[in-house]
Short mmCIF file of C-alpha atoms in Angstrom, two decimals:
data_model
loop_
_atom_site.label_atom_id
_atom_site.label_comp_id
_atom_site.label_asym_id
_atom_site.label_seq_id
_atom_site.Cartn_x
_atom_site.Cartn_y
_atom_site.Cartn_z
CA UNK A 1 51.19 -38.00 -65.22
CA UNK A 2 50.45 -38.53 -61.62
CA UNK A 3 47.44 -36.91 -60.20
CA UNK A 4 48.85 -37.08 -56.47
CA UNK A 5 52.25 -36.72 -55.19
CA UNK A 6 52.89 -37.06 -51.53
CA UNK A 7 54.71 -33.98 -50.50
CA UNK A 8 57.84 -34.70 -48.62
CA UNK A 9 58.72 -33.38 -44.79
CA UNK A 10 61.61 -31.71 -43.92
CA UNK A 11 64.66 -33.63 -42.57
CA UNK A 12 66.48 -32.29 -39.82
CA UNK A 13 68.97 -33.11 -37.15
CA UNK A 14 69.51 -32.23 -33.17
CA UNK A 15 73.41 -30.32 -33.43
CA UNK A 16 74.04 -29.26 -29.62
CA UNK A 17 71.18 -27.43 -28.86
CA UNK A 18 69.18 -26.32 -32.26
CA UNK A 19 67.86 -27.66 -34.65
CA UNK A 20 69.57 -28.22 -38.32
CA UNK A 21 67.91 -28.73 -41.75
CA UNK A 22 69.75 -31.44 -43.82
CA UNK A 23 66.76 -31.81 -46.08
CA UNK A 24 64.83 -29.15 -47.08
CA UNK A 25 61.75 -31.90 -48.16
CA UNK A 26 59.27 -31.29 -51.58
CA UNK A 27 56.02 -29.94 -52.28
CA UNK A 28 53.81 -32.50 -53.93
CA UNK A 29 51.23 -32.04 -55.86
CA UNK A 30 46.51 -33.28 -55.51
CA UNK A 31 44.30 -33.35 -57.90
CA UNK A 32 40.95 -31.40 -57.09
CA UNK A 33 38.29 -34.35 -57.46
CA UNK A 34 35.31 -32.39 -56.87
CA UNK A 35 36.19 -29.65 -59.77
CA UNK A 36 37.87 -32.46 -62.55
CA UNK A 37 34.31 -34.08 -61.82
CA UNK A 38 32.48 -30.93 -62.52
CA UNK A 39 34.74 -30.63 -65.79
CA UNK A 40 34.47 -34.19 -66.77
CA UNK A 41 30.58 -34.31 -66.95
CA UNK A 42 30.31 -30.55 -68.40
CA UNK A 43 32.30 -32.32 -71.05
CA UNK A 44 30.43 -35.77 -71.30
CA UNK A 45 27.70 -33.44 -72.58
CA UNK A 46 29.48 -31.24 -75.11
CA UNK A 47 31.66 -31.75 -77.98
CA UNK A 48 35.08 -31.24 -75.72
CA UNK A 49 37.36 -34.22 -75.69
CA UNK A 50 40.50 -32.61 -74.34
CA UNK A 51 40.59 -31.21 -70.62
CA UNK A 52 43.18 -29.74 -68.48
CA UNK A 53 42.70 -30.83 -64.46
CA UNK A 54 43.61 -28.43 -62.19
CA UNK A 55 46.23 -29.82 -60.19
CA UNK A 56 47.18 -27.58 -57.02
CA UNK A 57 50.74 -27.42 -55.04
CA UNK A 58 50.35 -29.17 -51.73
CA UNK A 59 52.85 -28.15 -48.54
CA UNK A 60 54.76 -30.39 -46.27
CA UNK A 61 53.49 -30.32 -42.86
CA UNK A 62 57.16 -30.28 -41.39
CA UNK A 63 59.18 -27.67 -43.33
CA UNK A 64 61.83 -24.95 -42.42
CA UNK A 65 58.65 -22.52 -41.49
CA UNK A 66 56.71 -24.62 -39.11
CA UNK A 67 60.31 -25.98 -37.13
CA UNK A 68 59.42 -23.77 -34.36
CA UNK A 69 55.70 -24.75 -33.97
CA UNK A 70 57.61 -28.91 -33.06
CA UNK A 71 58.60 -27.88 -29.24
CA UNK A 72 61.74 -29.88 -30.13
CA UNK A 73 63.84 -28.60 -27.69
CA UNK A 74 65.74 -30.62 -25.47
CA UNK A 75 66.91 -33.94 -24.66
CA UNK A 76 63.94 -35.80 -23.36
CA UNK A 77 65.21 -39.64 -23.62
CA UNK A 78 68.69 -41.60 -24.38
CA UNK A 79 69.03 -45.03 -24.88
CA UNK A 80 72.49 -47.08 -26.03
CA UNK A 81 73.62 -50.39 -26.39
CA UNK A 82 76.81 -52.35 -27.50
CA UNK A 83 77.21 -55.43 -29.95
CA UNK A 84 81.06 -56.15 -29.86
CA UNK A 85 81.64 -59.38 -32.12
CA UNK A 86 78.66 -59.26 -34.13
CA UNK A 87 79.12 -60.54 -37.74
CA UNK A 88 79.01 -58.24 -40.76
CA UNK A 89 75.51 -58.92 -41.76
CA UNK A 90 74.80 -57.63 -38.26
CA UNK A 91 76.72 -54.69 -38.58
CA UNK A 92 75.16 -53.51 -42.08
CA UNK A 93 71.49 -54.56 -40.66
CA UNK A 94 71.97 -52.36 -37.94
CA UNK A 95 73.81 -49.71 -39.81
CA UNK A 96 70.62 -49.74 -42.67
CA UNK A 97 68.21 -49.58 -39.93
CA UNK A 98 69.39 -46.86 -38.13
CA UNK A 99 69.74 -45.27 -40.98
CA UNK A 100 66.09 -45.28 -42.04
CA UNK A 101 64.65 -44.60 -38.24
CA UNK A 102 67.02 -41.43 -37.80
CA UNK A 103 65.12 -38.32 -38.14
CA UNK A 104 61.61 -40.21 -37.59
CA UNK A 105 58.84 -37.87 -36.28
CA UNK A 106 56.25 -38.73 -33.39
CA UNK A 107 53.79 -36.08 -32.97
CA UNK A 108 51.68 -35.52 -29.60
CA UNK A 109 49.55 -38.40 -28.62
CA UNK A 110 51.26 -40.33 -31.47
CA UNK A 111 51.80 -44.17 -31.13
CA UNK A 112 54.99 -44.66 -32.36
CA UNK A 113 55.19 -48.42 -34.33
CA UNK A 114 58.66 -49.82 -34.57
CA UNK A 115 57.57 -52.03 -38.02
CA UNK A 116 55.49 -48.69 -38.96
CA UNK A 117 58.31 -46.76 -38.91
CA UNK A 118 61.01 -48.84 -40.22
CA UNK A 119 58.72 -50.19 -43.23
CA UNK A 120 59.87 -53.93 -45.37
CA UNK A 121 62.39 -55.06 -43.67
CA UNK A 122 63.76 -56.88 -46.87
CA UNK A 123 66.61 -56.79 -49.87
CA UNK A 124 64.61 -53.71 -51.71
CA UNK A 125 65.11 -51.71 -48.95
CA UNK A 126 68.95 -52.75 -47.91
CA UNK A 127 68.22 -55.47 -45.64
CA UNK A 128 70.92 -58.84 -45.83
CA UNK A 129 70.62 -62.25 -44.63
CA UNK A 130 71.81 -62.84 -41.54
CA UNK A 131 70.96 -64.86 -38.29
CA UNK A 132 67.45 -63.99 -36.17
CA UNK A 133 65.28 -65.60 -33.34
CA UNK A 134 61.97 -66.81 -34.92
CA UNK A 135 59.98 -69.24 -33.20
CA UNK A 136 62.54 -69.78 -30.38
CA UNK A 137 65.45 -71.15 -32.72
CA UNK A 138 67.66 -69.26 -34.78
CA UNK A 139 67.46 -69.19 -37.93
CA UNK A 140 68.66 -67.28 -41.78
CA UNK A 141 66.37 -64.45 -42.39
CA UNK A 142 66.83 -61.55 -44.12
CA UNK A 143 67.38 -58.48 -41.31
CA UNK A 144 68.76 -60.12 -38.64
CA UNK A 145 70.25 -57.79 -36.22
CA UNK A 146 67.79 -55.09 -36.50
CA UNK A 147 66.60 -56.08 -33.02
CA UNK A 148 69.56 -54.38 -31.86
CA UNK A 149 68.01 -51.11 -33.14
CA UNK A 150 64.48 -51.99 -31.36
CA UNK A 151 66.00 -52.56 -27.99
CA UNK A 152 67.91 -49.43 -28.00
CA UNK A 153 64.80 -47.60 -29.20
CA UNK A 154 63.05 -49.13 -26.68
CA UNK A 155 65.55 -47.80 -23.94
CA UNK A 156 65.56 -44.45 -25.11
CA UNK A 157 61.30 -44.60 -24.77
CA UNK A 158 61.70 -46.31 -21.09
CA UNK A 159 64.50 -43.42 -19.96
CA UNK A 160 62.12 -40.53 -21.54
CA UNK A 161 59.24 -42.00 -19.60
CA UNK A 162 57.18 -42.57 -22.21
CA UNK A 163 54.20 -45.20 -21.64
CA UNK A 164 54.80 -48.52 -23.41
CA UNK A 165 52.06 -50.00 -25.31
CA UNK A 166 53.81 -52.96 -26.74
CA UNK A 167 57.42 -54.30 -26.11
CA UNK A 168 58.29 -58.40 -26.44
CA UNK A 169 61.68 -59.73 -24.76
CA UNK A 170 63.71 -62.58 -26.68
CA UNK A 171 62.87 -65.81 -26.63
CA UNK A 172 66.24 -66.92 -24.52
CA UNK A 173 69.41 -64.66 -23.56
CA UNK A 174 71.28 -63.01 -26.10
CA UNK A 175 74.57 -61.88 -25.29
CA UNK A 176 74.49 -59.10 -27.07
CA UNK A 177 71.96 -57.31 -25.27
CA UNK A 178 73.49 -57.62 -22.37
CA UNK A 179 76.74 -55.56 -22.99
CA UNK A 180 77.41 -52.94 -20.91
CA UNK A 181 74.11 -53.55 -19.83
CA UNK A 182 71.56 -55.56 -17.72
CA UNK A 183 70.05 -58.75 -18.41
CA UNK A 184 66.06 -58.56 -19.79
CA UNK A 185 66.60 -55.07 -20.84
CA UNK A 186 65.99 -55.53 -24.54
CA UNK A 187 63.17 -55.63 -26.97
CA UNK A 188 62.71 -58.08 -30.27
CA UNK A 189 60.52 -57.29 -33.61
CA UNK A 190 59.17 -59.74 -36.56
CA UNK A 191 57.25 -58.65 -39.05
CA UNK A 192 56.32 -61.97 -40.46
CA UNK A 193 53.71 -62.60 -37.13
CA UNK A 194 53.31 -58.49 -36.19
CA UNK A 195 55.68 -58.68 -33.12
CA UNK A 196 56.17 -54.63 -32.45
CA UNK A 197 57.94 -52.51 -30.34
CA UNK A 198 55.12 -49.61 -29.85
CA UNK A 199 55.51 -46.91 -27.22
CA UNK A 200 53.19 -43.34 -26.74
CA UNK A 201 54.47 -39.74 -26.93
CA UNK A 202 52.18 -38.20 -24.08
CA UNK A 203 54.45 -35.23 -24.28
CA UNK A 204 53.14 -31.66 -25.08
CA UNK A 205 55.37 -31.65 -28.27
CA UNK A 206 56.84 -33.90 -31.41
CA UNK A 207 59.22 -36.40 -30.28
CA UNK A 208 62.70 -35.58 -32.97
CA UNK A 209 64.35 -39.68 -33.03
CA UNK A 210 67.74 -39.27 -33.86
CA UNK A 211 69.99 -42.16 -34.04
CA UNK A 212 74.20 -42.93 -34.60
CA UNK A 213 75.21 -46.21 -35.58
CA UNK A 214 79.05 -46.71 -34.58
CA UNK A 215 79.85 -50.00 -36.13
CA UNK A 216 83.84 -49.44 -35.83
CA UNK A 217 83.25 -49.42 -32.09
CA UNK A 218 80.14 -51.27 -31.95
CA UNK A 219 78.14 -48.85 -30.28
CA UNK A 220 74.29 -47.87 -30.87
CA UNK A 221 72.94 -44.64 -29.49
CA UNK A 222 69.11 -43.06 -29.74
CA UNK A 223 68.52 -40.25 -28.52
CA UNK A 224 64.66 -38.50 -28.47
CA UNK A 225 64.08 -34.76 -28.85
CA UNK A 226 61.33 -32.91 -28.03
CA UNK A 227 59.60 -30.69 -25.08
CA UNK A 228 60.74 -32.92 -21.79
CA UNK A 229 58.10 -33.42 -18.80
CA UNK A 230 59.22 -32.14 -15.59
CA UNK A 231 59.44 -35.83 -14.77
CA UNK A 232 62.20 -38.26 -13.11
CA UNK A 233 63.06 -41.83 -14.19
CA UNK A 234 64.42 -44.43 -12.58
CA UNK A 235 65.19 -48.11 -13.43
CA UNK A 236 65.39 -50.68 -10.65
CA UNK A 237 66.59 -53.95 -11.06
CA UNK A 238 66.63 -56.52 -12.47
CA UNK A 239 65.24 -58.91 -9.98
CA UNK A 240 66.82 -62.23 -11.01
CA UNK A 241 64.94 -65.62 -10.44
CA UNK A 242 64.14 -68.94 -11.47
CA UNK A 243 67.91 -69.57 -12.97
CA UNK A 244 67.85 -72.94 -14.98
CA UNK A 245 70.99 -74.32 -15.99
CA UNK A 246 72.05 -74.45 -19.95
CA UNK A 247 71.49 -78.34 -20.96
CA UNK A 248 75.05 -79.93 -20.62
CA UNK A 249 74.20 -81.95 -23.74
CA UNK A 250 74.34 -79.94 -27.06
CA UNK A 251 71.13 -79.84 -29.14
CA UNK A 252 70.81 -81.30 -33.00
CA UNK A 253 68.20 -80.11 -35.15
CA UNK A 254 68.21 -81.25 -39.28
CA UNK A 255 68.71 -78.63 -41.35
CA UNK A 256 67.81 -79.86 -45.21
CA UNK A 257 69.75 -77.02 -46.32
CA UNK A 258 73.21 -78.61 -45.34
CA UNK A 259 75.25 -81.54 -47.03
CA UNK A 260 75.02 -85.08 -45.33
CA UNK A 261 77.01 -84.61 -42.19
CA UNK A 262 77.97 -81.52 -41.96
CA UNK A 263 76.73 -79.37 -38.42
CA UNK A 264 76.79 -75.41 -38.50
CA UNK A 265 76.56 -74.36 -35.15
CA UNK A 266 73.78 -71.29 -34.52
CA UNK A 267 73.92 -70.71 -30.79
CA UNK A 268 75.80 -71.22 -27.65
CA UNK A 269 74.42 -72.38 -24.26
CA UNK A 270 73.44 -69.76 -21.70
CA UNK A 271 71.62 -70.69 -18.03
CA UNK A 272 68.29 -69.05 -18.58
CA UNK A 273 67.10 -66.98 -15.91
CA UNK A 274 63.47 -64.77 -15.30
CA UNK A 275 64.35 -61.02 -14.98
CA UNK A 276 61.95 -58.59 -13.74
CA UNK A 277 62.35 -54.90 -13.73
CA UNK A 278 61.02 -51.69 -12.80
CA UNK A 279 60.20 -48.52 -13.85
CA UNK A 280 59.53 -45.39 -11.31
CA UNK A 281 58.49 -42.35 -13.20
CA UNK A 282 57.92 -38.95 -10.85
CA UNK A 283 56.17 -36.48 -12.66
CA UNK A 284 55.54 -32.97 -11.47
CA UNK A 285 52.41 -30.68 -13.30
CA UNK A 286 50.50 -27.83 -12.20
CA UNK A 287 52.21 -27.64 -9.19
CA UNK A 288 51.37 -31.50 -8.03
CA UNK A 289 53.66 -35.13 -7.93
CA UNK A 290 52.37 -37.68 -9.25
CA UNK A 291 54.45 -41.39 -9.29
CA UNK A 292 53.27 -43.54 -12.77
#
C-alpha cells in the first residue's frame, strides 16, 4: 500500500458574507522514515522477516478548524469579462478552467502562478481543441480559450492591488477581451514556452479565489477574498498610440492539414494600436499614505 498520502484541504466557498464548507477535505496518511529505518536494520540482524511500519494520520492544513485562522473576510478584488460569440470549445475551456481555479488558496507572501495553479492544461484533465495565439498566429491547440480565465484573473489581482510579478498581453487585438471593456486590458498564458500570469498576495491574510463561469450569458467573474488593505485603486487609461491600419490585403499561410484548395479562415483584420495603462494604488498603514 502507499506509504504517503497527501492529505486533502478543505474546499469552501464565499456565500454573502461567511464562509461555507462544500468539501470537508481528507486526512492522508506518512510513513515515519527515521523509525521503519530503525526497524528495518534491527531486523536485517535477526531472524524477523515480516514488519509492520508505523504509518501515522497526517491533517490538512486548511480544514473546518483552522477557517478562522485564513482572515478571509471580505471582498478584496473583482475582476469580469465577457466573450459573446465564442465557439463551444471556448465555452467548455473556459467553463473547465474555472472550474479547477475556483476555490484556489494564496497564502501571505504567496506568489500566485496561473500554470501552477491550473496544472496540464490537456485532454486528461478536460481540456478540448480549440483555437489559441501561439507564436503570433492562431492556431489548433488543445485549451484554447483559457486565456479568457487568465485575463479576468488578472483583473481581479490589478483591482485588489496586488503587485504583479508577471503578466504578458496578446500578441495582436482580440475582440474578445475587449467586451465591455478596454483595449490592452487582458493577459495570455502557454505552457508549452512558460508564459505565466503571476501576481503577489502582500496582504496580511490568505487570498479565497472564487470564480463563476456564465456561459449562457457569456460572462466571467473572479472575485478574491481575504483581509483587504485599507488601500484605493484606480485604473487610468488606456493611452492609445501608434494605430497601424489592418493590411487591406488578406494574408495566406499553407496549412498541410487541409485538402488542395480549400482556405479555413482563423482571424479577422483589426488596426493594431499600442495601449498603455495605469495603475494608482493609495494605501493607508499605521496612520501614513503611501501612493505604489
Amino acid at each position: 500500500s502507499a506509504v504517503r498520502v497527501r492529505p486533502r484541504n478543505a474546499h469552501f466557498c464565499f456565500v454573502e458574507d461567511h464562509l461555507e464548507i462544500v468539501d470537508e477535505g481528507a486526512t492522508g496518511q506518512e510513513l515515519q522514515v527515521d523509525a521503519a529505518v530503525e526497524m528495518i536494520n534491527s531486523a536485517i540482524l535477526s531472524d524477523q522477516r515480516e514488519l509492520e511500519l508505523n504509518v501515522v494520520e497526517v491533517q490538512p492544513e486548511i480544514r473546518r478548524e483552522t477557517i478562522a485562522e485564513l482572515g478571509i473576510q471580505e471582498l478584496v478584488g473583482y475582476g469580469e469579462s465577457y466573450f459573446s460569440g465564442s465557439p463551444a470549445y471556448r465555452l467548455h475551456n473556459i467553463a473547465n478552467a474555472a472550474r479547477i481555479l475556483d476555490g484556489t488558496l494564496i497564502a501571505p507572501g504567496e506568489t500566485f502562478s496561473f500554470i501552477g495553479a491550473i496544472g496540464p492544461i490537456d485532454e486528461d484533465d478536460g481540456f478540448i481543441e480549440g483555437y489559441s495565439i501561439i507564436g503570433g498566429r492562431t492556431v489548433l491547440n488543445v485549451g484554447g480559450g483559457v486565456c479568457q480565465v487568465s485575463t479576468t484573473v488578472f483583473r481581479a489581482a490589478f483591482f485588489a492591488g496586488l503587485p504583479i510579478v508577471e503578466r504578458h498581453a496578446h500578441a495582436f487585438r482580440v475582440s474578445y477581451y475587449e467586451q465591455g471593456s478596454i483595449l490592452g486590458f487582458d493577459a495570455t498564458i502557454y505552457t508549452g514556452t512558460g508564459t505565466d500570469l503571476r501576481f503577489r498576495n502582500d496582504t496580511d491574510g490568505y487570498l479565497l479565489m472564487q470564480l463563476e463561469a456564465y456561459t449562457h450569458s457569456a460572462y466571467l467573474q473572479v472575485s478574491l477574498y481575504g483581509t483587504r488593505p485599507d488601500r484605493q485603486v484606480q485604473l487610468d487609461g488606456p493611452y492609445l498610440s501608434n494605430w497601424t491600419p489592418a493590411p487591406s490585403e488578406p494574408v495566406y499561410v499553407e496549412d498541410p492539414t487541409l485538402p488542395p484548395g480549400a482556405i479555413h479562415q482563423t482571424d479577422w483584420a483589426h488596426d493594431g494600436v499600442d495601449a498603455t495603462i495605469y495603475r494608482h494604488i493609495l494605501e493607508r498603514r499605521g496612520g501614513l499614505e503611501r501612493v505604489l
